[in-house]
mmCIF file of C-alpha atoms in Angstrom:
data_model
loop_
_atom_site.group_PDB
_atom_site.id
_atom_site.type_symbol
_atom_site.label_atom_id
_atom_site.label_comp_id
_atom_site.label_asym_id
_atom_site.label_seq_id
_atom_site.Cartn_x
_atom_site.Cartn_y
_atom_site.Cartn_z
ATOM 1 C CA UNK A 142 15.970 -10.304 3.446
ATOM 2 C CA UNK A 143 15.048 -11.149 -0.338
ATOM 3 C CA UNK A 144 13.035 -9.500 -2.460
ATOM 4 C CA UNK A 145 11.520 -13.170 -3.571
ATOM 5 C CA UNK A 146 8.826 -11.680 0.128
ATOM 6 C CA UNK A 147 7.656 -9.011 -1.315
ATOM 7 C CA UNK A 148 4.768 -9.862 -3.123
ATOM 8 C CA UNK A 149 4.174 -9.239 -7.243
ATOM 9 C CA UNK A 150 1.334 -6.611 -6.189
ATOM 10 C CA UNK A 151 3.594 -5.002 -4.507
ATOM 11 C CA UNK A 152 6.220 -4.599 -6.963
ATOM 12 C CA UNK A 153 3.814 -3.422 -9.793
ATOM 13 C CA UNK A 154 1.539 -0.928 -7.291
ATOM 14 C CA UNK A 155 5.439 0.747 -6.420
ATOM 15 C CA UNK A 156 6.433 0.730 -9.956
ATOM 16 C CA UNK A 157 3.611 2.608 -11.248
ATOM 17 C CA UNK A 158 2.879 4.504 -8.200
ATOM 18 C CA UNK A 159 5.473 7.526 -9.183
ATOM 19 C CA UNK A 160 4.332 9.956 -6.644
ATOM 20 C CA UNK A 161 3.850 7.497 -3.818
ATOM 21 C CA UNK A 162 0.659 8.727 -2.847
ATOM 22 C CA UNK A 163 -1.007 5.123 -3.981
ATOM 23 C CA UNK A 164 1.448 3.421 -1.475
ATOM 24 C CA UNK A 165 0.560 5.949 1.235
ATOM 25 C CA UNK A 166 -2.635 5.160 1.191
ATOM 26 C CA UNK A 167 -2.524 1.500 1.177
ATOM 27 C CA UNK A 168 -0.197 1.814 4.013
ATOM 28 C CA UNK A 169 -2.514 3.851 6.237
ATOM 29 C CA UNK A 170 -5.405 1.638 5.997
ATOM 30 C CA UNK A 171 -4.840 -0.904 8.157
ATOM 31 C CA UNK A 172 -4.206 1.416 10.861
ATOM 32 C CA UNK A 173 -7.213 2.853 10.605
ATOM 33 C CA UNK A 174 -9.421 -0.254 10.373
ATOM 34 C CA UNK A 175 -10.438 0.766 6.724
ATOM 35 C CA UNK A 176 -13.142 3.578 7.364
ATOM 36 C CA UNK A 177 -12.853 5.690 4.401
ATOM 37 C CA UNK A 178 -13.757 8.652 6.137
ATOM 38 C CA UNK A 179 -10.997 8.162 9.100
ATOM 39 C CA UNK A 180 -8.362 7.217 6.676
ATOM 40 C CA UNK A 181 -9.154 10.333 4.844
ATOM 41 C CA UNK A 182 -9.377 12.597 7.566
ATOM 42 C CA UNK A 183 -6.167 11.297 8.963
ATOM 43 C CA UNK A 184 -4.465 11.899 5.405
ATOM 44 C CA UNK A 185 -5.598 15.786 4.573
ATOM 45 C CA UNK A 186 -7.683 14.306 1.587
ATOM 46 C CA UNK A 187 -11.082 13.799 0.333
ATOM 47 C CA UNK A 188 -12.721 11.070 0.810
ATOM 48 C CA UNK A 189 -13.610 11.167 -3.009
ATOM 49 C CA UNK A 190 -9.921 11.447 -3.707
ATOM 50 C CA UNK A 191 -9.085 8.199 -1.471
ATOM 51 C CA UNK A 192 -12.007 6.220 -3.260
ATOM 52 C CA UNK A 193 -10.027 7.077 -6.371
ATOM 53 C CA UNK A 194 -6.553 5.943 -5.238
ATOM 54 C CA UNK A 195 -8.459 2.570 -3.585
ATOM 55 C CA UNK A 196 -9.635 2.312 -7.574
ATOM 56 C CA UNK A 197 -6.060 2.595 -8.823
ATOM 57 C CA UNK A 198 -5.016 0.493 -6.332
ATOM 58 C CA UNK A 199 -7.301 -2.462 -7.529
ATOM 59 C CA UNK A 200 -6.615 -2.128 -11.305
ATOM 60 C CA UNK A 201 -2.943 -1.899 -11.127
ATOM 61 C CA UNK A 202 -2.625 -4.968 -9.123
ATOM 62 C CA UNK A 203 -6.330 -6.694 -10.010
ATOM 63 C CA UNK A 204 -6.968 -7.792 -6.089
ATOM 64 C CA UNK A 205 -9.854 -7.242 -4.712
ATOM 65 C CA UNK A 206 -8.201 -5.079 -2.203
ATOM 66 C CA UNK A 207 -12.253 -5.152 0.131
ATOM 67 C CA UNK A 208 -11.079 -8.585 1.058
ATOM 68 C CA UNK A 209 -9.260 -8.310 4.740
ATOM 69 C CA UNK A 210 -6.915 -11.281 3.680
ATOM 70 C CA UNK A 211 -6.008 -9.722 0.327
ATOM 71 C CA UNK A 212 -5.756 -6.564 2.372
ATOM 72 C CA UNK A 213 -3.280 -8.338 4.892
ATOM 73 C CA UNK A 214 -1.750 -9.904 2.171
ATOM 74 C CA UNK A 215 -0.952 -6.307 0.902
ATOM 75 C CA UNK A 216 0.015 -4.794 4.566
ATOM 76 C CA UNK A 217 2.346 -7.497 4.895
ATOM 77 C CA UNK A 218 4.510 -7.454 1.321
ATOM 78 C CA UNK A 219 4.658 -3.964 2.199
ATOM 79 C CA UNK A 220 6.451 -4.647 5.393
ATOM 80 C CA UNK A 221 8.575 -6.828 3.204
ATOM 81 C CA UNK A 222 9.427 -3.908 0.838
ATOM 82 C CA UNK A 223 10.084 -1.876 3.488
ATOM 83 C CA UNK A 224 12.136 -4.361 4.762
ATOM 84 C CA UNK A 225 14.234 -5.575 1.754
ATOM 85 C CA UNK A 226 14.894 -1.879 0.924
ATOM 86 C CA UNK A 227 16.147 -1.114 4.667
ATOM 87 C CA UNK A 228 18.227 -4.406 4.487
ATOM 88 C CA UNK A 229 19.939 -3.145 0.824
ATOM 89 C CA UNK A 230 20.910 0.277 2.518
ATOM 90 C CA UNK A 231 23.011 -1.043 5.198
ATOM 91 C CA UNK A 232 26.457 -0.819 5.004
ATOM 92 C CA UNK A 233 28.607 -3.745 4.263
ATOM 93 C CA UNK A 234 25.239 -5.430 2.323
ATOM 94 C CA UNK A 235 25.240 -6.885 -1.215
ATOM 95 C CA UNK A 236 22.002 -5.381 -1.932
#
């Protein structure tokens, strides 16, 4: 799989996302139908402090990340990622 899926957004959220935590929340939204208070229950944090990363979120990669297509749109270059990076570990790959 190329990296040309994975969507721009995607690639700047993971570049200045150092600790991850940004990504880990984005990932565990649409899971959890995007209740703040479930998807900070379900991640050990406040929901104060997942308000804040849903802030970062939106200025590092300027979506309006309360739409549910931009929010799809999101879910699914993650996939990609996940996907691309999965594809460039196996053996024998060019990645």
């Amino acid at each position: 799989m190329s990296a040309a899926f994975v969507p721009d957004a995607i690639t700047a959220l993971r570049e200045a996302d150092v600790s991850g935590r940004l990504v880990e929340t984005l990932e565990a939204l649409p899971s959890l139908w995007w209740i703040g208070a479930a998807t900070a229950a379900t991640m050990h944090i406040h929901r104060t402090t997942l308000y804040y990363r849903l802030d970062r979120i939106r200025e590092i990669t300027g979506l309006d990340i309360d739409d549910g297509d931009v929010r799809l749109h999101l879910h699914l270059g993650l996939v990609a990622h996940r996907m691309v990076e999965q594809t460039s570990r196996e053996p024998g790959s060019s990645g």
